Amino acid sequence: MATPDTARRRLFVERTLSQHVKITPGRLLVAIWCAGLLLFLLFALWTVWEEREAAREHLAVDARNTAVQLSALLAVPAWDVDELAARTIVMAAMEDESIYAIKVQTPKGMLEGQRRNYQWEPVPWDDEMDEEAVAGLSPLRMEGRPVGTVEVYMSPRVSQEGSALTARREVWRFALSVLCWTAALCFVWRVRFRRDATVESDAKLGSTQGEKAAAASSARVAALAGLPVQSEEAQTASDDSFDGSLTNGDESTCDDEALASLVTSLTAGEVVSPALGLAFLRRHDHAWQVTAGLFRHSFVRAPGLMCRLYEAGDSASLCRLGDLLERAAPCLGAERLTVAARDMQTALHGPDGLRKTLAVEECILALDEVLDSLR
């Protein structure tokens, strides 16, 4: 079982953590700004990646089409093993600077092959290939018989230039989006700041005009609680002593200081304070007698009224009365009446007539038992 000192320390820690973890409007605005930046960045990266994939797919299609066209031209030289004709056709095809390499293969070996060096000039095939080149393959057929294959490798130089343009475009778009996003959030923050400043000025004006009424209300509440009206210095001292009681002191001192601080808080214009009333009830034993008298005076005729309402079939009024009993019974600690009132409301909303009758009778008996104990 936790001791009072442990409970006070736990309450102090919870209050401290709540102050540090509290989400302010400024932090929320920064989080929204960062989320927007991340969204714009992901959109830009997705666009660049999609452009590169589309360019690579386009290169693969071009390599395949070029290989098919060359296979139709090289079928006869490959059949006759005419290396000169094959070299002439391959060198003519290499005039297209988008082609990186061409290789003509027969069952006897390579018939002809050309690739480009670092100066982008055609040189004989030597099996040194660019890793980024995209290949296209087409078989060589003569009279329906396969006589070899043609491999065409397309260079990604042109597509890389297009990807670079796309990347630069996306960088500018990202910068403009961030600028507009930041300006929009700054505008929202400025509008909110002006609104808060207006509300604060109106609150200060209202508090100045209602200072006398607030002071009179505080005096009345303090008189009802049996406490003297405190000055401003005494109120500050009371608040400090209440904060210190969270770490040490007994329960009676804590209740006294809490009640004094609650009375002090009423100077802001509050007329009725539920927290102050609860503290007053905990300090005065005779407050329970007042509560019991009020309960008896309010519900003394409720059993007969419940019987008449049930006979008249007015379930709505019975439910409202049961709701009142369910809310008032815990003030006296009447657990049986609380449960009975709740069960009666549940039964009245159901179709079972016998259950309704038993629930109403149980609630009437529980209420009579409470009223008899209060007499």
GROMACS .gro file of C-alpha atoms in nm:
model
  375
    1MET     CA    1   0.000   0.000   0.000
    2ALA     CA    2   0.140   0.339  -0.101
    3THR     CA    3   0.217   0.585   0.177
    4PRO     CA    4   0.104   0.951   0.163
    5ASP     CA    5   0.461   1.065   0.101
    6THR     CA    6   0.492   0.828  -0.195
    7ALA     CA    7   0.163   0.952  -0.339
    8ARG     CA    8   0.278   1.314  -0.307
    9ARG     CA    9   0.609   1.240  -0.477
   10ARG     CA   10   0.428   1.060  -0.759
   11LEU     CA   11   0.193   1.355  -0.806
   12PHE     CA   12   0.490   1.595  -0.813
   13VAL     CA   13   0.667   1.384  -1.080
   14GLU     CA   14   0.352   1.361  -1.293
   15ARG     CA   15   0.305   1.737  -1.282
   16THR     CA   16   0.669   1.797  -1.377
   17LEU     CA   17   0.651   1.552  -1.671
   18SER     CA   18   0.324   1.701  -1.794
   19GLN     CA   19   0.485   2.045  -1.806
   20HIS     CA   20   0.782   1.919  -2.012
   21VAL     CA   21   0.581   1.693  -2.246
   22LYS     CA   22   0.307   1.949  -2.308
   23ILE     CA   23   0.249   2.008  -2.681
   24THR     CA   24   0.254   2.380  -2.748
   25PRO     CA   25   0.115   2.541  -3.066
   26GLY     CA   26   0.470   2.631  -3.171
   27ARG     CA   27   0.589   2.270  -3.150
   28LEU     CA   28   0.281   2.152  -3.338
   29LEU     CA   29   0.347   2.406  -3.614
   30VAL     CA   30   0.711   2.293  -3.643
   31ALA     CA   31   0.599   1.930  -3.664
   32ILE     CA   32   0.353   2.017  -3.944
   33TRP     CA   33   0.629   2.209  -4.127
   34CYS     CA   34   0.868   1.912  -4.105
   35ALA     CA   35   0.596   1.674  -4.224
   36GLY     CA   36   0.533   1.896  -4.527
   37LEU     CA   37   0.905   1.908  -4.610
   38LEU     CA   38   0.926   1.528  -4.591
   39LEU     CA   39   0.624   1.492  -4.818
   40PHE     CA   40   0.769   1.730  -5.080
   41LEU     CA   41   1.107   1.552  -5.065
   42LEU     CA   42   0.949   1.209  -5.115
   43PHE     CA   43   0.746   1.339  -5.410
   44ALA     CA   44   1.060   1.482  -5.575
   45LEU     CA   45   1.259   1.161  -5.524
   46TRP     CA   46   0.973   0.952  -5.661
   47THR     CA   47   0.952   1.171  -5.974
   48VAL     CA   48   1.328   1.143  -6.043
   49TRP     CA   49   1.325   0.764  -5.991
   50GLU     CA   50   1.021   0.722  -6.215
   51GLU     CA   51   1.189   0.931  -6.488
   52ARG     CA   52   1.503   0.715  -6.475
   53GLU     CA   53   1.305   0.392  -6.494
   54ALA     CA   54   1.106   0.520  -6.791
   55ALA     CA   55   1.428   0.624  -6.971
   56ARG     CA   56   1.586   0.283  -6.911
   57GLU     CA   57   1.278   0.105  -7.041
   58HIS     CA   58   1.281   0.326  -7.350
   59LEU     CA   59   1.649   0.237  -7.411
   60ALA     CA   60   1.569  -0.134  -7.385
   61VAL     CA   61   1.295  -0.099  -7.648
   62ASP     CA   62   1.528   0.095  -7.881
   63ALA     CA   63   1.803  -0.165  -7.841
   64ARG     CA   64   1.559  -0.445  -7.924
   65ASN     CA   65   1.425  -0.266  -8.234
   66THR     CA   66   1.776  -0.183  -8.359
   67ALA     CA   67   1.884  -0.546  -8.313
   68VAL     CA   68   1.584  -0.667  -8.515
   69GLN     CA   69   1.664  -0.426  -8.800
   70LEU     CA   70   2.031  -0.527  -8.810
   71SER     CA   71   1.945  -0.897  -8.801
   72ALA     CA   72   1.753  -0.854  -9.125
   73LEU     CA   73   2.057  -0.688  -9.289
   74LEU     CA   74   2.322  -0.923  -9.150
   75ALA     CA   75   2.143  -1.251  -9.222
   76VAL     CA   76   2.306  -1.296  -9.566
   77PRO     CA   77   2.665  -1.201  -9.462
   78ALA     CA   78   2.636  -1.435  -9.164
   79TRP     CA   79   2.512  -1.714  -9.393
   80ASP     CA   80   2.799  -1.663  -9.639
   81VAL     CA   81   3.044  -1.572  -9.361
   82ASP     CA   82   3.118  -1.245  -9.542
   83GLU     CA   83   3.316  -1.051  -9.281
   84LEU     CA   84   3.366  -0.745  -9.504
   85ALA     CA   85   2.994  -0.699  -9.567
   86ALA     CA   86   2.916  -0.753  -9.198
   87ARG     CA   87   3.183  -0.498  -9.096
   88THR     CA   88   3.041  -0.244  -9.344
   89ILE     CA   89   2.687  -0.283  -9.209
   90VAL     CA   90   2.803  -0.266  -8.845
   91MET     CA   91   3.016   0.045  -8.901
   92ALA     CA   92   2.726   0.214  -9.080
   93ALA     CA   93   2.501   0.138  -8.783
   94MET     CA   94   2.762   0.275  -8.544
   95GLU     CA   95   2.710   0.620  -8.695
   96ASP     CA   96   2.420   0.648  -8.455
   97GLU     CA   97   2.588   0.790  -8.143
   98SER     CA   98   2.322   0.646  -7.914
   99ILE     CA   99   2.453   0.294  -7.997
  100TYR     CA  100   2.738   0.194  -7.768
  101ALA     CA  101   2.830  -0.145  -7.919
  102ILE     CA  102   2.721  -0.408  -8.175
  103LYS     CA  103   2.822  -0.774  -8.173
  104VAL     CA  104   2.739  -1.030  -8.445
  105GLN     CA  105   2.779  -1.390  -8.327
  106THR     CA  106   2.767  -1.709  -8.540
  107PRO     CA  107   2.798  -2.077  -8.442
  108LYS     CA  108   3.164  -2.059  -8.550
  109GLY     CA  109   3.239  -1.757  -8.329
  110MET     CA  110   3.214  -1.381  -8.347
  111LEU     CA  111   3.167  -1.255  -8.704
  112GLU     CA  112   3.199  -0.883  -8.633
  113GLY     CA  113   3.195  -0.655  -8.330
  114GLN     CA  114   3.237  -0.284  -8.264
  115ARG     CA  115   3.227  -0.076  -7.947
  116ARG     CA  116   3.312   0.280  -7.846
  117ASN     CA  117   3.615   0.393  -7.647
  118TYR     CA  118   3.642   0.678  -7.397
  119GLN     CA  119   3.654   0.926  -7.693
  120TRP     CA  120   3.331   0.777  -7.822
  121GLU     CA  121   3.498   0.643  -8.136
  122PRO     CA  122   3.423   0.295  -8.281
  123VAL     CA  123   3.693   0.039  -8.205
  124PRO     CA  124   3.706  -0.343  -8.249
  125TRP     CA  125   3.526  -0.553  -7.992
  126ASP     CA  126   3.741  -0.643  -7.687
  127ASP     CA  127   3.480  -0.756  -7.427
  128GLU     CA  128   3.517  -0.435  -7.219
  129MET     CA  129   3.163  -0.314  -7.172
  130ASP     CA  130   3.000  -0.025  -6.990
  131GLU     CA  131   2.800  -0.159  -6.696
  132GLU     CA  132   2.520   0.091  -6.756
  133ALA     CA  133   2.467  -0.007  -7.123
  134VAL     CA  134   2.127  -0.157  -7.206
  135ALA     CA  135   2.133  -0.467  -7.430
  136GLY     CA  136   1.896  -0.586  -7.700
  137LEU     CA  137   1.917  -0.932  -7.863
  138SER     CA  138   1.776  -1.062  -8.193
  139PRO     CA  139   1.843  -1.399  -8.367
  140LEU     CA  140   1.978  -1.423  -8.724
  141ARG     CA  141   1.771  -1.653  -8.947
  142MET     CA  142   1.822  -1.761  -9.304
  143GLU     CA  143   1.548  -1.963  -9.472
  144GLY     CA  144   1.409  -2.042  -9.128
  145ARG     CA  145   1.740  -2.170  -8.994
  146PRO     CA  146   1.927  -1.985  -8.716
  147VAL     CA  147   2.265  -1.864  -8.836
  148GLY     CA  148   2.363  -1.643  -8.538
  149THR     CA  149   2.261  -1.360  -8.312
  150VAL     CA  150   2.292  -0.980  -8.307
  151GLU     CA  151   2.352  -0.797  -7.979
  152VAL     CA  152   2.302  -0.420  -7.967
  153TYR     CA  153   2.401  -0.212  -7.663
  154MET     CA  154   2.246   0.134  -7.622
  155SER     CA  155   2.427   0.406  -7.427
  156PRO     CA  156   2.244   0.579  -7.139
  157ARG     CA  157   2.421   0.911  -7.209
  158VAL     CA  158   2.117   1.076  -7.364
  159SER     CA  159   1.884   0.943  -7.094
  160GLN     CA  160   2.125   1.059  -6.823
  161GLU     CA  161   2.114   1.410  -6.962
  162GLY     CA  162   1.735   1.398  -6.951
  163SER     CA  163   1.745   1.263  -6.595
  164ALA     CA  164   1.977   1.546  -6.493
  165LEU     CA  165   1.733   1.800  -6.636
  166THR     CA  166   1.451   1.631  -6.450
  167ALA     CA  167   1.651   1.638  -6.126
  168ARG     CA  168   1.723   2.009  -6.162
  169ARG     CA  169   1.358   2.076  -6.234
  170GLU     CA  170   1.254   1.883  -5.925
  171VAL     CA  171   1.507   2.072  -5.711
  172TRP     CA  172   1.356   2.402  -5.818
  173ARG     CA  173   1.007   2.269  -5.764
  174PHE     CA  174   1.103   2.146  -5.416
  175ALA     CA  175   1.254   2.484  -5.328
  176LEU     CA  176   0.943   2.672  -5.444
  177SER     CA  177   0.713   2.429  -5.261
  178VAL     CA  178   0.910   2.470  -4.938
  179LEU     CA  179   0.901   2.847  -4.974
  180CYS     CA  180   0.524   2.853  -5.030
  181TRP     CA  181   0.467   2.602  -4.747
  182THR     CA  182   0.676   2.810  -4.506
  183ALA     CA  183   0.499   3.131  -4.605
  184ALA     CA  184   0.158   2.970  -4.554
  185LEU     CA  185   0.249   2.843  -4.207
  186CYS     CA  186   0.397   3.181  -4.112
  187PHE     CA  187   0.074   3.346  -4.220
  188VAL     CA  188  -0.128   3.103  -4.010
  189TRP     CA  189   0.099   3.160  -3.711
  190ARG     CA  190   0.074   3.538  -3.750
  191VAL     CA  191  -0.306   3.524  -3.769
  192ARG     CA  192  -0.316   3.304  -3.460
  193PHE     CA  193  -0.074   3.532  -3.273
  194ARG     CA  194  -0.288   3.835  -3.349
  195ARG     CA  195  -0.601   3.650  -3.239
  196ASP     CA  196  -0.436   3.540  -2.913
  197ALA     CA  197  -0.315   3.895  -2.852
  198THR     CA  198  -0.667   4.027  -2.909
  199VAL     CA  199  -0.818   3.770  -2.675
  200GLU     CA  200  -0.556   3.846  -2.411
  201SER     CA  201  -0.622   4.220  -2.431
  202ASP     CA  202  -0.996   4.160  -2.407
  203ALA     CA  203  -0.941   3.934  -2.106
  204LYS     CA  204  -0.726   4.199  -1.934
  205LEU     CA  205  -0.992   4.462  -2.000
  206GLY     CA  206  -1.267   4.233  -1.866
  207SER     CA  207  -1.065   4.143  -1.558
  208THR     CA  208  -1.001   4.511  -1.488
  209GLN     CA  209  -1.369   4.595  -1.517
  210GLY     CA  210  -1.478   4.298  -1.303
  211GLU     CA  211  -1.213   4.330  -1.032
  212LYS     CA  212  -1.455   4.457  -0.770
  213ALA     CA  213  -1.711   4.185  -0.846
  214ALA     CA  214  -1.444   3.914  -0.831
  215ALA     CA  215  -1.318   4.040  -0.496
  216ALA     CA  216  -1.670   4.043  -0.353
  217SER     CA  217  -1.731   3.688  -0.484
  218SER     CA  218  -1.406   3.568  -0.326
  219ALA     CA  219  -1.504   3.720   0.006
  220ARG     CA  220  -1.844   3.548   0.000
  221VAL     CA  221  -1.694   3.208  -0.080
  222ALA     CA  222  -1.430   3.251   0.189
  223ALA     CA  223  -1.698   3.341   0.440
  224LEU     CA  224  -1.898   3.028   0.350
  225ALA     CA  225  -1.586   2.815   0.387
  226GLY     CA  226  -1.508   2.966   0.725
  227LEU     CA  227  -1.179   3.122   0.608
  228PRO     CA  228  -1.065   3.486   0.624
  229VAL     CA  229  -1.009   3.681   0.305
  230GLN     CA  230  -0.640   3.672   0.216
  231SER     CA  231  -0.431   3.955   0.084
  232GLU     CA  232  -0.221   3.921  -0.230
  233GLU     CA  233   0.099   3.848  -0.033
  234ALA     CA  234  -0.079   3.587   0.179
  235GLN     CA  235  -0.223   3.423  -0.131
  236THR     CA  236   0.125   3.395  -0.282
  237ALA     CA  237   0.262   3.246   0.038
  238SER     CA  238  -0.028   3.000   0.045
  239ASP     CA  239   0.047   2.890  -0.311
  240ASP     CA  240   0.415   2.838  -0.226
  241SER     CA  241   0.331   2.635   0.081
  242PHE     CA  242   0.090   2.419  -0.121
  243ASP     CA  243   0.365   2.340  -0.374
  244GLY     CA  244   0.601   2.247  -0.094
  245SER     CA  245   0.347   2.015   0.063
  246LEU     CA  246   0.378   1.785  -0.239
  247THR     CA  247   0.710   1.662  -0.109
  248ASN     CA  248   0.671   1.674   0.273
  249GLY     CA  249   0.409   1.743   0.544
  250ASP     CA  250   0.095   1.569   0.672
  251GLU     CA  251  -0.246   1.539   0.504
  252SER     CA  252  -0.429   1.795   0.718
  253THR     CA  253  -0.179   2.070   0.635
  254CYS     CA  254  -0.203   1.979   0.265
  255ASP     CA  255  -0.584   2.006   0.273
  256ASP     CA  256  -0.573   2.344   0.451
  257GLU     CA  257  -0.327   2.491   0.205
  258ALA     CA  258  -0.515   2.343  -0.093
  259LEU     CA  259  -0.837   2.501   0.029
  260ALA     CA  260  -0.665   2.836   0.081
  261SER     CA  261  -0.514   2.827  -0.267
  262LEU     CA  262  -0.852   2.739  -0.419
  263VAL     CA  263  -1.011   3.035  -0.245
  264THR     CA  264  -0.732   3.254  -0.384
  265SER     CA  265  -0.802   3.129  -0.739
  266LEU     CA  266  -1.156   3.264  -0.719
  267THR     CA  267  -1.024   3.621  -0.743
  268ALA     CA  268  -1.013   3.574  -1.122
  269GLY     CA  269  -1.393   3.606  -1.132
  270GLU     CA  270  -1.506   3.244  -1.063
  271VAL     CA  271  -1.828   3.228  -0.859
  272VAL     CA  272  -1.864   2.854  -0.795
  273SER     CA  273  -1.571   2.611  -0.768
  274PRO     CA  274  -1.640   2.233  -0.755
  275ALA     CA  275  -1.286   2.172  -0.632
  276LEU     CA  276  -1.337   2.419  -0.346
  277GLY     CA  277  -1.665   2.252  -0.253
  278LEU     CA  278  -1.502   1.910  -0.247
  279ALA     CA  279  -1.223   2.037  -0.024
  280PHE     CA  280  -1.481   2.192   0.210
  281LEU     CA  281  -1.670   1.861   0.238
  282ARG     CA  282  -1.351   1.677   0.327
  283ARG     CA  283  -1.273   1.924   0.606
  284HIS     CA  284  -1.616   1.938   0.776
  285ASP     CA  285  -1.787   1.625   0.905
  286HIS     CA  286  -2.129   1.787   0.937
  287ALA     CA  287  -2.137   1.843   0.558
  288TRP     CA  288  -2.244   1.480   0.519
  289GLN     CA  289  -2.546   1.549   0.736
  290VAL     CA  290  -2.642   1.836   0.506
  291THR     CA  291  -2.603   1.610   0.205
  292ALA     CA  292  -2.815   1.338   0.363
  293GLY     CA  293  -3.086   1.588   0.453
  294LEU     CA  294  -3.097   1.722   0.102
  295PHE     CA  295  -3.118   1.369  -0.040
  296ARG     CA  296  -3.403   1.276   0.197
  297HIS     CA  297  -3.590   1.598   0.122
  298SER     CA  298  -3.549   1.554  -0.256
  299PHE     CA  299  -3.642   1.185  -0.288
  300VAL     CA  300  -3.885   1.128   0.001
  301ARG     CA  301  -4.178   1.093  -0.240
  302ALA     CA  302  -3.980   0.915  -0.511
  303PRO     CA  303  -4.096   0.556  -0.425
  304GLY     CA  304  -4.465   0.641  -0.467
  305LEU     CA  305  -4.388   0.845  -0.779
  306MET     CA  306  -4.200   0.551  -0.929
  307CYS     CA  307  -4.497   0.321  -0.867
  308ARG     CA  308  -4.738   0.563  -1.038
  309LEU     CA  309  -4.505   0.616  -1.334
  310TYR     CA  310  -4.464   0.241  -1.382
  311GLU     CA  311  -4.839   0.185  -1.369
  312ALA     CA  312  -4.886   0.464  -1.624
  313GLY     CA  313  -4.619   0.311  -1.848
  314ASP     CA  314  -4.408   0.629  -1.856
  315SER     CA  315  -4.068   0.468  -1.911
  316ALA     CA  316  -3.901   0.794  -2.014
  317SER     CA  317  -3.980   0.965  -1.682
  318LEU     CA  318  -3.870   0.653  -1.492
  319CYS     CA  319  -3.538   0.659  -1.676
  320ARG     CA  320  -3.484   1.025  -1.591
  321LEU     CA  321  -3.561   0.959  -1.226
  322GLY     CA  322  -3.328   0.657  -1.230
  323ASP     CA  323  -3.051   0.871  -1.377
  324LEU     CA  324  -3.094   1.123  -1.093
  325LEU     CA  325  -3.078   0.844  -0.835
  326GLU     CA  326  -2.769   0.693  -1.000
  327ARG     CA  327  -2.591   1.028  -0.978
  328ALA     CA  328  -2.704   1.118  -0.624
  329ALA     CA  329  -2.664   0.780  -0.449
  330PRO     CA  330  -2.280   0.776  -0.460
  331CYS     CA  331  -2.279   1.095  -0.251
  332LEU     CA  332  -2.416   0.886   0.038
  333GLY     CA  333  -2.219   0.572  -0.046
  334ALA     CA  334  -2.542   0.384  -0.129
  335GLU     CA  335  -2.397   0.120  -0.359
  336ARG     CA  336  -2.710  -0.095  -0.374
  337LEU     CA  337  -2.924   0.201  -0.482
  338THR     CA  338  -2.665   0.302  -0.745
  339VAL     CA  339  -2.662  -0.045  -0.899
  340ALA     CA  340  -3.041  -0.078  -0.878
  341ALA     CA  341  -3.098   0.259  -1.051
  342ARG     CA  342  -2.854   0.164  -1.329
  343ASP     CA  343  -3.016  -0.179  -1.378
  344MET     CA  344  -3.362  -0.021  -1.387
  345GLN     CA  345  -3.260   0.210  -1.670
  346THR     CA  346  -3.114  -0.082  -1.863
  347ALA     CA  347  -3.426  -0.296  -1.813
  348LEU     CA  348  -3.662  -0.015  -1.917
  349HIS     CA  349  -3.487   0.004  -2.253
  350GLY     CA  350  -3.533  -0.371  -2.311
  351PRO     CA  351  -3.833  -0.574  -2.431
  352ASP     CA  352  -3.859  -0.808  -2.129
  353GLY     CA  353  -4.161  -0.699  -1.921
  354LEU     CA  354  -4.085  -0.923  -1.622
  355ARG     CA  355  -3.733  -0.787  -1.600
  356LYS     CA  356  -3.869  -0.432  -1.603
  357THR     CA  357  -4.103  -0.510  -1.313
  358LEU     CA  358  -3.832  -0.673  -1.104
  359ALA     CA  359  -3.586  -0.391  -1.176
  360VAL     CA  360  -3.838  -0.121  -1.071
  361GLU     CA  361  -3.927  -0.312  -0.754
  362GLU     CA  362  -3.560  -0.357  -0.663
  363CYS     CA  363  -3.494   0.015  -0.713
  364ILE     CA  364  -3.795   0.109  -0.495
  365LEU     CA  365  -3.681  -0.129  -0.218
  366ALA     CA  366  -3.326   0.007  -0.231
  367LEU     CA  367  -3.451   0.366  -0.216
  368ASP     CA  368  -3.684   0.286   0.079
  369GLU     CA  369  -3.391   0.127   0.258
  370VAL     CA  370  -3.178   0.440   0.211
  371LEU     CA  371  -3.460   0.675   0.320
  372ASP     CA  372  -3.530   0.462   0.630
  373SER     CA  373  -3.164   0.474   0.730
  374LEU     CA  374  -3.161   0.853   0.692
  375ARG     CA  375  -3.464   0.901   0.918
   0.00000   0.00000   0.00000
